[in-house]
């Protein structure tokens, strides 16, 4: 298999895993945090700001970390 | 789906799609995508104060994703990026206060829309003109280079200003530049970030290339670092003022995170002038959408 093709397959797999994780994360947040977030918005803006920002950063950093760990495990096998 | 914080009903798929499109663009030319998201959100009926805050919020996560990818490709000048934050943070605070003043005066929507139209149109014309010229240079002179800039007058003059302290930026290939120039440039883009609810990238990326003389690929990566800081701070300060719907931002980020990964990887295969040319072509889309919303 050529290097370019191998690179492309690896990259596609990474995107696929990442996409699945993002979707799961999104539905979890939607199901568990939609109402509490609105209540916080009305009662405590500081906590609302910290929690909201953490959720976004978490989605960006945590999910990519999990993806790269999964990819590493697949490569080892 | 209902978003109670912003008080609007918007289909989830629409927000995910907006996120995906601006995610690809963000990863590709190193901007937060606010110049597109803002007009699109205004277009679907979100109030300007929530457009500004929520747009910044979804930018944070997406830019982190793109930044990590660019860092792996060696496209981030950390020294320049950290120095720029010194000007960006006070700039955002000034911009966010301008928003509050205009909101109190009842003229925020008009100011926001007109400013976006003027800035986007001007940037588009200039960047498109320059990148075409640079592309022509590459073709005619048969230069085997990844990047060529056809407008270097300003960056050459800026480098002759000797206001101490002077520093060198190895990753950007700049031998000597005044720290004050970097701080001044980042302060100006910070004000735009706070005022327009954008990461400032659509102004900062060209400024890094044309004013500071940073290569396009490094400008894209470094700009993303700046966007993470500026959008993160901007989100927090706007959230405290009640201008952010985090649920809406999370929905948009679902599409944006995937798009940012794809866009950032694409830069590996494209030359600098071509990146700028695509960038110049996309800017008027935002201006047209804002103009349409304003007129209707």
mmCIF file of C-alpha atoms in Angstrom:
data_model
loop_
_atom_site.group_PDB
_atom_site.id
_atom_site.type_symbol
_atom_site.label_atom_id
_atom_site.label_comp_id
_atom_site.label_asym_id
_atom_site.label_seq_id
_atom_site.Cartn_x
_atom_site.Cartn_y
_atom_site.Cartn_z
ATOM 1 C CA UNK A 1 0.000 0.000 0.000
ATOM 2 C CA UNK A 2 1.397 3.453 -0.947
ATOM 3 C CA UNK A 3 2.270 5.933 1.822
ATOM 4 C CA UNK A 4 -0.300 8.429 0.552
ATOM 5 C CA UNK A 5 -3.103 5.856 0.579
ATOM 6 C CA UNK A 6 -2.090 4.651 4.027
ATOM 7 C CA UNK A 7 -2.047 8.269 5.285
ATOM 8 C CA UNK A 8 -5.509 8.865 3.837
ATOM 9 C CA UNK A 9 -6.970 5.689 5.389
ATOM 10 C CA UNK A 10 -5.483 6.539 8.787
ATOM 11 C CA UNK A 11 -6.869 10.029 8.573
ATOM 12 C CA UNK A 12 -10.346 8.827 7.516
ATOM 13 C CA UNK A 13 -10.433 6.391 10.435
ATOM 14 C CA UNK A 14 -9.439 9.173 12.823
ATOM 15 C CA UNK A 15 -12.209 11.452 11.525
ATOM 16 C CA UNK A 16 -14.757 8.626 11.792
ATOM 17 C CA UNK A 17 -13.870 7.852 15.416
ATOM 18 C CA UNK A 18 -13.792 11.542 16.298
ATOM 19 C CA UNK A 19 -17.156 12.143 14.617
ATOM 20 C CA UNK A 20 -18.768 9.260 16.571
ATOM 21 C CA UNK A 21 -17.427 10.621 19.857
ATOM 22 C CA UNK A 22 -18.605 14.181 19.071
ATOM 23 C CA UNK A 23 -22.130 12.938 18.324
ATOM 24 C CA UNK A 24 -22.287 10.868 21.544
ATOM 25 C CA UNK A 25 -20.976 13.828 23.571
ATOM 26 C CA UNK A 26 -23.536 16.148 21.988
ATOM 27 C CA UNK A 27 -26.509 13.895 22.787
ATOM 28 C CA UNK A 28 -25.273 13.372 26.339
ATOM 29 C CA UNK A 29 -25.051 17.131 26.910
ATOM 30 C CA UNK A 30 -28.439 17.676 25.280
ATOM 31 C CA UNK A 31 -30.154 15.016 27.388
ATOM 32 C CA UNK A 32 -28.493 15.787 30.702
ATOM 33 C CA UNK A 33 -27.596 19.475 30.691
ATOM 34 C CA UNK A 34 -30.094 21.399 28.540
ATOM 35 C CA UNK A 35 -32.471 22.270 31.397
ATOM 36 C CA UNK A 36 -29.824 22.757 34.111
ATOM 37 C CA UNK A 37 -27.960 25.169 31.793
ATOM 38 C CA UNK A 38 -31.067 27.336 31.395
ATOM 39 C CA UNK A 39 -31.702 27.309 35.154
ATOM 40 C CA UNK A 40 -28.102 28.341 35.766
ATOM 41 C CA UNK A 41 -28.408 31.142 33.193
ATOM 42 C CA UNK A 42 -31.309 32.554 35.221
ATOM 43 C CA UNK A 43 -29.767 32.081 38.660
ATOM 44 C CA UNK A 44 -25.939 32.140 38.526
ATOM 45 C CA UNK A 45 -24.215 33.702 35.497
ATOM 46 C CA UNK A 46 -20.691 33.060 36.833
ATOM 47 C CA UNK A 47 -21.231 29.296 37.223
ATOM 48 C CA UNK A 48 -23.127 29.243 33.907
ATOM 49 C CA UNK A 49 -20.122 30.871 32.176
ATOM 50 C CA UNK A 50 -17.549 28.522 33.730
ATOM 51 C CA UNK A 51 -19.598 25.374 33.042
ATOM 52 C CA UNK A 52 -20.464 26.395 29.468
ATOM 53 C CA UNK A 53 -16.864 27.203 28.583
ATOM 54 C CA UNK A 54 -15.648 23.955 30.180
ATOM 55 C CA UNK A 55 -18.143 21.943 28.123
ATOM 56 C CA UNK A 56 -16.857 23.520 24.895
ATOM 57 C CA UNK A 57 -13.175 23.124 25.765
ATOM 58 C CA UNK A 58 -13.924 19.561 26.897
ATOM 59 C CA UNK A 59 -15.506 18.787 23.558
ATOM 60 C CA UNK A 60 -12.428 20.147 21.777
ATOM 61 C CA UNK A 61 -9.598 18.739 23.899
ATOM 62 C CA UNK A 62 -10.961 15.637 25.605
ATOM 63 C CA UNK A 63 -12.535 14.090 22.534
ATOM 64 C CA UNK A 64 -9.391 14.536 20.461
ATOM 65 C CA UNK A 65 -7.309 13.002 23.239
ATOM 66 C CA UNK A 66 -9.646 9.992 23.419
ATOM 67 C CA UNK A 67 -9.523 9.684 19.608
ATOM 68 C CA UNK A 68 -5.708 9.695 19.506
ATOM 69 C CA UNK A 69 -5.595 7.052 22.279
ATOM 70 C CA UNK A 70 -8.000 4.813 20.356
ATOM 71 C CA UNK A 71 -5.924 5.263 17.165
ATOM 72 C CA UNK A 72 -2.732 4.354 19.078
ATOM 73 C CA UNK A 73 -4.340 1.150 20.363
ATOM 74 C CA UNK A 74 -5.528 0.216 16.884
ATOM 75 C CA UNK A 75 -2.001 0.788 15.485
ATOM 76 C CA UNK A 76 -0.449 -1.400 18.210
ATOM 77 C CA UNK A 77 -2.769 -4.251 17.218
ATOM 78 C CA UNK B 1 -35.384 22.866 18.701
ATOM 79 C CA UNK B 2 -35.999 25.539 21.304
ATOM 80 C CA UNK B 3 -33.089 27.530 22.731
ATOM 81 C CA UNK B 4 -34.572 29.165 25.828
ATOM 82 C CA UNK B 5 -31.555 31.345 26.670
ATOM 83 C CA UNK B 6 -31.599 33.129 23.298
ATOM 84 C CA UNK B 7 -35.389 32.714 23.044
ATOM 85 C CA UNK B 8 -35.446 31.260 19.501
ATOM 86 C CA UNK B 9 -36.519 28.068 17.697
ATOM 87 C CA UNK B 10 -33.950 26.812 15.162
ATOM 88 C CA UNK B 11 -33.567 23.377 13.511
ATOM 89 C CA UNK B 12 -30.532 21.533 14.924
ATOM 90 C CA UNK B 13 -29.358 20.406 11.485
ATOM 91 C CA UNK B 14 -29.109 24.049 10.348
ATOM 92 C CA UNK B 15 -26.793 24.923 13.236
ATOM 93 C CA UNK B 16 -24.671 21.782 12.769
ATOM 94 C CA UNK B 17 -24.320 22.607 9.067
ATOM 95 C CA UNK B 18 -23.290 26.223 9.766
ATOM 96 C CA UNK B 19 -20.755 24.851 12.249
ATOM 97 C CA UNK B 20 -19.357 22.362 9.736
ATOM 98 C CA UNK B 21 -18.932 24.933 6.946
ATOM 99 C CA UNK B 22 -17.213 27.525 9.141
ATOM 100 C CA UNK B 23 -15.204 24.728 10.758
ATOM 101 C CA UNK B 24 -13.684 23.751 7.406
ATOM 102 C CA UNK B 25 -12.973 27.407 6.608
ATOM 103 C CA UNK B 26 -11.506 27.979 10.069
ATOM 104 C CA UNK B 27 -9.159 25.048 9.818
ATOM 105 C CA UNK B 28 -8.190 25.969 6.263
ATOM 106 C CA UNK B 29 -7.418 29.658 6.613
ATOM 107 C CA UNK B 30 -6.974 30.010 10.336
ATOM 108 C CA UNK B 31 -9.896 32.203 11.207
ATOM 109 C CA UNK B 32 -12.555 31.635 13.821
ATOM 110 C CA UNK B 33 -15.272 31.792 11.173
ATOM 111 C CA UNK B 34 -17.145 34.584 12.933
ATOM 112 C CA UNK B 35 -17.319 36.598 9.723
ATOM 113 C CA UNK B 36 -19.603 33.832 8.335
ATOM 114 C CA UNK B 37 -21.367 32.548 11.458
ATOM 115 C CA UNK B 38 -22.412 36.018 12.600
ATOM 116 C CA UNK B 39 -24.272 36.908 9.377
ATOM 117 C CA UNK B 40 -25.809 33.403 9.148
ATOM 118 C CA UNK B 41 -27.102 33.590 12.731
ATOM 119 C CA UNK B 42 -28.507 37.091 12.196
ATOM 120 C CA UNK B 43 -30.158 35.738 9.044
ATOM 121 C CA UNK B 44 -32.085 33.045 10.989
ATOM 122 C CA UNK B 45 -33.345 35.528 13.544
ATOM 123 C CA UNK B 46 -30.930 35.340 16.494
ATOM 124 C CA UNK B 47 -30.602 38.691 18.295
ATOM 125 C CA UNK B 48 -27.299 40.554 17.759
ATOM 126 C CA UNK B 49 -26.178 40.277 21.417
ATOM 127 C CA UNK B 50 -26.579 36.477 21.329
ATOM 128 C CA UNK B 51 -24.971 36.298 17.883
ATOM 129 C CA UNK B 52 -21.882 38.039 19.269
ATOM 130 C CA UNK B 53 -21.557 35.957 22.455
ATOM 131 C CA UNK B 54 -22.598 32.554 21.089
ATOM 132 C CA UNK B 55 -20.457 32.905 17.978
ATOM 133 C CA UNK B 56 -17.395 33.495 20.168
ATOM 134 C CA UNK B 57 -18.283 30.501 22.353
ATOM 135 C CA UNK B 58 -18.501 27.937 19.538
ATOM 136 C CA UNK B 59 -15.237 29.296 18.162
ATOM 137 C CA UNK B 60 -13.263 28.287 21.270
ATOM 138 C CA UNK B 61 -13.632 24.520 20.967
ATOM 139 C CA UNK B 62 -13.352 24.487 17.182
ATOM 140 C CA UNK B 63 -10.163 26.570 17.199
ATOM 141 C CA UNK B 64 -8.572 24.275 19.798
ATOM 142 C CA UNK B 65 -9.169 21.346 17.452
ATOM 143 C CA UNK B 66 -7.660 23.173 14.437
ATOM 144 C CA UNK B 67 -4.789 24.577 16.529
ATOM 145 C CA UNK B 68 -3.703 21.118 17.704
ATOM 146 C CA UNK B 69 -3.614 19.939 14.106
ATOM 147 C CA UNK B 70 -1.594 22.998 12.926
ATOM 148 C CA UNK B 71 0.801 22.639 15.865
ATOM 149 C CA UNK B 72 1.513 19.081 14.765
ATOM 150 C CA UNK B 73 2.275 20.432 11.263
ATOM 151 C CA UNK B 74 4.733 23.026 12.717
ATOM 152 C CA UNK B 75 2.591 26.012 11.727
ATOM 153 C CA UNK B 76 2.472 27.828 15.102
ATOM 154 C CA UNK B 77 4.904 30.600 16.203
ATOM 155 C CA UNK B 78 4.399 30.326 19.977
ATOM 156 C CA UNK B 79 6.603 33.348 20.806
ATOM 157 C CA UNK B 80 4.601 35.627 18.517
ATOM 158 C CA UNK B 81 1.281 34.136 19.674
ATOM 159 C CA UNK B 82 2.010 34.684 23.384
ATOM 160 C CA UNK B 83 3.207 38.261 22.770
ATOM 161 C CA UNK B 84 0.051 39.040 20.826
ATOM 162 C CA UNK B 85 -2.187 38.041 23.735
ATOM 163 C CA UNK B 86 -0.782 41.051 25.653
ATOM 164 C CA UNK B 87 -2.561 43.363 23.244
ATOM 165 C CA UNK B 88 -5.547 41.142 22.491
ATOM 166 C CA UNK B 89 -6.999 40.885 26.020
ATOM 167 C CA UNK B 90 -7.292 44.656 26.743
ATOM 168 C CA UNK B 91 -8.543 45.116 23.181
ATOM 169 C CA UNK B 92 -11.407 42.639 23.750
ATOM 170 C CA UNK B 93 -12.406 44.377 26.968
ATOM 171 C CA UNK B 94 -12.625 47.710 25.116
ATOM 172 C CA UNK B 95 -14.657 46.066 22.321
ATOM 173 C CA UNK B 96 -17.068 44.321 24.745
ATOM 174 C CA UNK B 97 -17.687 47.635 26.531
ATOM 175 C CA UNK B 98 -18.459 49.321 23.199
ATOM 176 C CA UNK B 99 -21.127 46.586 22.662
ATOM 177 C CA UNK B 100 -22.720 47.362 26.044
ATOM 178 C CA UNK B 101 -22.754 51.117 25.338
ATOM 179 C CA UNK B 102 -24.316 50.664 21.877
ATOM 180 C CA UNK B 103 -26.853 48.133 23.239
ATOM 181 C CA UNK B 104 -27.907 50.649 25.908
ATOM 182 C CA UNK B 105 -28.233 53.335 23.222
ATOM 183 C CA UNK B 106 -30.366 50.956 21.111
ATOM 184 C CA UNK B 107 -28.128 51.187 18.039
ATOM 185 C CA UNK B 108 -26.095 47.976 18.309
ATOM 186 C CA UNK B 109 -27.798 46.076 15.452
ATOM 187 C CA UNK B 110 -27.166 48.863 12.935
ATOM 188 C CA UNK B 111 -23.549 49.529 13.997
ATOM 189 C CA UNK B 112 -22.774 45.797 14.092
ATOM 190 C CA UNK B 113 -24.182 45.174 10.605
ATOM 191 C CA UNK B 114 -22.628 48.218 8.917
ATOM 192 C CA UNK B 115 -19.193 47.557 10.480
ATOM 193 C CA UNK B 116 -19.242 43.929 9.308
ATOM 194 C CA UNK B 117 -20.212 44.911 5.745
ATOM 195 C CA UNK B 118 -17.490 47.581 5.461
ATOM 196 C CA UNK B 119 -14.680 45.468 6.968
ATOM 197 C CA UNK B 120 -15.548 42.273 5.097
ATOM 198 C CA UNK B 121 -15.849 44.032 1.723
ATOM 199 C CA UNK B 122 -12.594 45.958 2.099
ATOM 200 C CA UNK B 123 -10.636 42.896 3.242
ATOM 201 C CA UNK B 124 -12.077 40.777 0.463
ATOM 202 C CA UNK B 125 -11.097 43.170 -2.340
ATOM 203 C CA UNK B 126 -7.576 43.623 -1.003
ATOM 204 C CA UNK B 127 -6.764 39.975 -0.214
ATOM 205 C CA UNK B 128 -8.192 38.729 -3.505
ATOM 206 C CA UNK B 129 -6.224 41.317 -5.502
ATOM 207 C CA UNK B 130 -2.969 40.527 -3.692
ATOM 208 C CA UNK B 131 -3.258 36.743 -3.798
ATOM 209 C CA UNK B 132 -3.986 36.763 -7.548
ATOM 210 C CA UNK B 133 -0.914 38.913 -8.072
ATOM 211 C CA UNK B 134 1.196 36.573 -5.911
ATOM 212 C CA UNK B 135 -0.101 33.544 -7.753
ATOM 213 C CA UNK B 136 0.842 35.164 -11.050
ATOM 214 C CA UNK B 137 4.363 35.767 -9.713
ATOM 215 C CA UNK B 138 4.685 32.088 -8.810
ATOM 216 C CA UNK B 139 3.582 31.054 -12.308
ATOM 217 C CA UNK B 140 5.543 33.610 -14.366
ATOM 218 C CA UNK B 141 8.807 33.363 -12.432
ATOM 219 C CA UNK B 142 8.406 29.603 -12.015
ATOM 220 C CA UNK B 143 9.371 29.898 -8.350
ATOM 221 C CA UNK B 144 9.418 26.637 -6.452
ATOM 222 C CA UNK B 145 8.193 28.173 -3.217
ATOM 223 C CA UNK B 146 5.358 27.335 -0.876
ATOM 224 C CA UNK B 147 4.578 31.013 -0.304
ATOM 225 C CA UNK B 148 4.973 34.337 -2.114
ATOM 226 C CA UNK B 149 3.510 37.698 -1.058
ATOM 227 C CA UNK B 150 2.943 40.380 -3.705
ATOM 228 C CA UNK B 151 2.411 43.205 -1.194
ATOM 229 C CA UNK B 152 5.458 43.557 1.046
ATOM 230 C CA UNK B 153 5.884 47.344 1.327
ATOM 231 C CA UNK B 154 4.204 47.677 4.725
ATOM 232 C CA UNK B 155 5.919 44.706 6.378
ATOM 233 C CA UNK B 156 9.340 45.943 5.161
ATOM 234 C CA UNK B 157 8.679 49.427 6.569
ATOM 235 C CA UNK B 158 7.345 48.003 9.853
ATOM 236 C CA UNK B 159 10.564 46.033 10.341
ATOM 237 C CA UNK B 160 12.635 49.223 9.999
ATOM 238 C CA UNK B 161 10.852 50.816 13.005
ATOM 239 C CA UNK B 162 13.332 50.411 15.822
ATOM 240 C CA UNK B 163 11.298 50.888 19.011
ATOM 241 C CA UNK B 164 13.017 48.806 21.741
ATOM 242 C CA UNK B 165 12.668 46.089 22.881
ATOM 243 C CA UNK B 166 13.336 44.289 19.598
ATOM 244 C CA UNK B 167 12.880 40.514 19.217
ATOM 245 C CA UNK B 168 13.496 37.859 16.593
ATOM 246 C CA UNK B 169 10.850 35.306 15.548
ATOM 247 C CA UNK B 170 12.553 32.191 14.277
ATOM 248 C CA UNK B 171 9.462 30.189 13.273
ATOM 249 C CA UNK B 172 8.134 33.150 11.254
ATOM 250 C CA UNK B 173 11.553 33.868 9.717
ATOM 251 C CA UNK B 174 11.618 37.444 11.114
ATOM 252 C CA UNK B 175 15.095 38.573 12.172
ATOM 253 C CA UNK B 176 14.067 41.672 14.146
ATOM 254 C CA UNK B 177 10.788 43.394 15.006
ATOM 255 C CA UNK B 178 9.617 45.778 17.730
ATOM 256 C CA UNK B 179 7.494 44.209 20.479
ATOM 257 C CA UNK B 180 5.333 47.364 20.462
ATOM 258 C CA UNK B 181 4.271 46.815 16.852
ATOM 259 C CA UNK B 182 3.060 43.307 17.736
ATOM 260 C CA UNK B 183 1.151 44.549 20.790
ATOM 261 C CA UNK B 184 -0.430 47.439 18.858
ATOM 262 C CA UNK B 185 -1.589 45.162 16.038
ATOM 263 C CA UNK B 186 -3.055 42.634 18.478
ATOM 264 C CA UNK B 187 -4.810 45.382 20.488
ATOM 265 C CA UNK B 188 -6.566 46.630 17.332
ATOM 266 C CA UNK B 189 -7.716 43.126 16.374
ATOM 267 C CA UNK B 190 -8.754 42.537 20.008
ATOM 268 C CA UNK B 191 -11.121 45.523 19.861
ATOM 269 C CA UNK B 192 -12.710 44.003 16.739
ATOM 270 C CA UNK B 193 -13.036 40.670 18.521
ATOM 271 C CA UNK B 194 -14.904 42.182 21.438
ATOM 272 C CA UNK B 195 -17.045 44.436 19.281
ATOM 273 C CA UNK B 196 -17.977 42.164 16.380
ATOM 274 C CA UNK B 197 -18.053 38.878 18.301
ATOM 275 C CA UNK B 198 -15.506 37.427 15.944
ATOM 276 C CA UNK B 199 -12.177 35.809 16.743
ATOM 277 C CA UNK B 200 -10.559 38.653 14.810
ATOM 278 C CA UNK B 201 -8.952 36.088 12.518
ATOM 279 C CA UNK B 202 -10.316 37.461 9.267
ATOM 280 C CA UNK B 203 -8.472 40.685 10.061
ATOM 281 C CA UNK B 204 -5.527 39.216 11.995
ATOM 282 C CA UNK B 205 -4.502 36.583 9.448
ATOM 283 C CA UNK B 206 -3.983 39.159 6.633
ATOM 284 C CA UNK B 207 -2.389 41.593 9.118
ATOM 285 C CA UNK B 208 0.133 38.921 10.171
ATOM 286 C CA UNK B 209 1.003 38.306 6.516
ATOM 287 C CA UNK B 210 0.992 41.856 5.130
ATOM 288 C CA UNK B 211 1.987 43.974 8.155
ATOM 289 C CA UNK B 212 4.293 41.696 10.159
ATOM 290 C CA UNK B 213 5.550 39.631 7.194
ATOM 291 C CA UNK B 214 4.708 36.189 8.644
ATOM 292 C CA UNK B 215 4.478 33.294 6.099
ATOM 293 C CA UNK B 216 0.847 32.335 5.349
ATOM 294 C CA UNK B 217 0.973 28.813 6.839
ATOM 295 C CA UNK B 218 2.494 30.120 10.085
ATOM 296 C CA UNK B 219 0.006 33.023 10.114
ATOM 297 C CA UNK B 220 -2.861 30.514 9.913
ATOM 298 C CA UNK B 221 -1.565 28.417 12.838
ATOM 299 C CA UNK B 222 -0.492 31.370 15.015
ATOM 300 C CA UNK B 223 -3.793 33.113 14.393
ATOM 301 C CA UNK B 224 -5.633 30.057 15.713
ATOM 302 C CA UNK B 225 -3.714 30.247 19.006
ATOM 303 C CA UNK B 226 -4.742 33.881 19.243
ATOM 304 C CA UNK B 227 -8.371 32.983 18.502
ATOM 305 C CA UNK B 228 -8.437 30.388 21.296
ATOM 306 C CA UNK B 229 -7.245 33.044 23.775
ATOM 307 C CA UNK B 230 -9.338 35.926 22.448
ATOM 308 C CA UNK B 231 -12.519 33.901 21.854
ATOM 309 C CA UNK B 232 -12.116 32.162 25.234
ATOM 310 C CA UNK B 233 -11.775 35.454 27.076
ATOM 311 C CA UNK B 234 -14.467 37.068 24.915
ATOM 312 C CA UNK B 235 -16.881 34.208 25.627
ATOM 313 C CA UNK B 236 -16.343 34.475 29.354
ATOM 314 C CA UNK B 237 -16.810 38.238 29.520
ATOM 315 C CA UNK B 238 -19.908 38.096 27.266
ATOM 316 C CA UNK B 239 -21.346 35.115 29.219
ATOM 317 C CA UNK B 240 -21.094 37.130 32.422
ATOM 318 C CA UNK B 241 -23.143 39.837 30.690
ATOM 319 C CA UNK B 242 -25.778 37.210 29.692
ATOM 320 C CA UNK B 243 -24.962 37.281 25.960
ATOM 321 C CA UNK B 244 -24.110 33.579 25.411
ATOM 322 C CA UNK B 245 -26.380 30.599 24.678
ATOM 323 C CA UNK B 246 -23.994 27.706 25.400
ATOM 324 C CA UNK B 247 -26.452 25.065 24.234
ATOM 325 C CA UNK B 248 -26.608 26.683 20.798
ATOM 326 C CA UNK B 249 -22.793 26.958 20.774
ATOM 327 C CA UNK B 250 -22.452 23.240 21.581
ATOM 328 C CA UNK B 251 -24.798 22.278 18.752
ATOM 329 C CA UNK B 252 -22.783 24.388 16.301
ATOM 330 C CA UNK B 253 -19.523 23.008 17.614
ATOM 331 C CA UNK B 254 -20.630 19.451 16.828
ATOM 332 C CA UNK B 255 -20.328 20.235 13.102
ATOM 333 C CA UNK B 256 -17.448 22.675 13.522
ATOM 334 C CA UNK B 257 -15.134 20.195 15.272
ATOM 335 C CA UNK B 258 -15.294 17.801 12.320
ATOM 336 C CA UNK B 259 -14.948 20.627 9.779
ATOM 337 C CA UNK B 260 -11.909 22.097 11.557
ATOM 338 C CA UNK B 261 -10.078 18.764 11.402
ATOM 339 C CA UNK B 262 -10.676 18.490 7.659
ATOM 340 C CA UNK B 263 -9.815 22.150 6.902
ATOM 341 C CA UNK B 264 -6.546 22.114 8.857
ATOM 342 C CA UNK B 265 -5.305 18.993 7.101
ATOM 343 C CA UNK B 266 -6.124 20.513 3.685
ATOM 344 C CA UNK B 267 -3.530 23.324 4.238
ATOM 345 C CA UNK B 268 -0.812 20.682 3.966
ATOM 346 C CA UNK B 269 -1.546 20.352 0.257
ATOM 347 C CA UNK B 270 -2.114 24.015 -0.761
ATOM 348 C CA UNK B 271 0.300 26.919 -1.448
ATOM 349 C CA UNK B 272 0.099 30.215 0.510
ATOM 350 C CA UNK B 273 -1.349 32.461 -2.256
ATOM 351 C CA UNK B 274 -4.076 29.891 -2.983
ATOM 352 C CA UNK B 275 -5.077 29.834 0.709
ATOM 353 C CA UNK B 276 -5.351 33.649 0.666
ATOM 354 C CA UNK B 277 -7.272 33.623 -2.612
ATOM 355 C CA UNK B 278 -9.925 31.253 -1.224
ATOM 356 C CA UNK B 279 -10.014 33.392 1.912
ATOM 357 C CA UNK B 280 -10.665 36.536 -0.167
ATOM 358 C CA UNK B 281 -13.443 34.801 -2.096
ATOM 359 C CA UNK B 282 -15.366 33.757 1.021
ATOM 360 C CA UNK B 283 -15.365 37.125 2.806
ATOM 361 C CA UNK B 284 -18.068 38.823 0.644
ATOM 362 C CA UNK B 285 -20.523 35.977 1.415
ATOM 363 C CA UNK B 286 -20.747 37.283 4.983
ATOM 364 C CA UNK B 287 -21.097 40.905 3.807
ATOM 365 C CA UNK B 288 -23.930 39.995 1.385
ATOM 366 C CA UNK B 289 -25.825 38.086 4.087
ATOM 367 C CA UNK B 290 -25.574 40.981 6.548
ATOM 368 C CA UNK B 291 -26.669 43.464 3.873
ATOM 369 C CA UNK B 292 -29.648 41.266 2.979
ATOM 370 C CA UNK B 293 -30.684 40.966 6.642
ATOM 371 C CA UNK B 294 -30.308 44.711 7.116
ATOM 372 C CA UNK B 295 -32.434 45.538 4.058
ATOM 373 C CA UNK B 296 -35.187 43.029 4.784
#
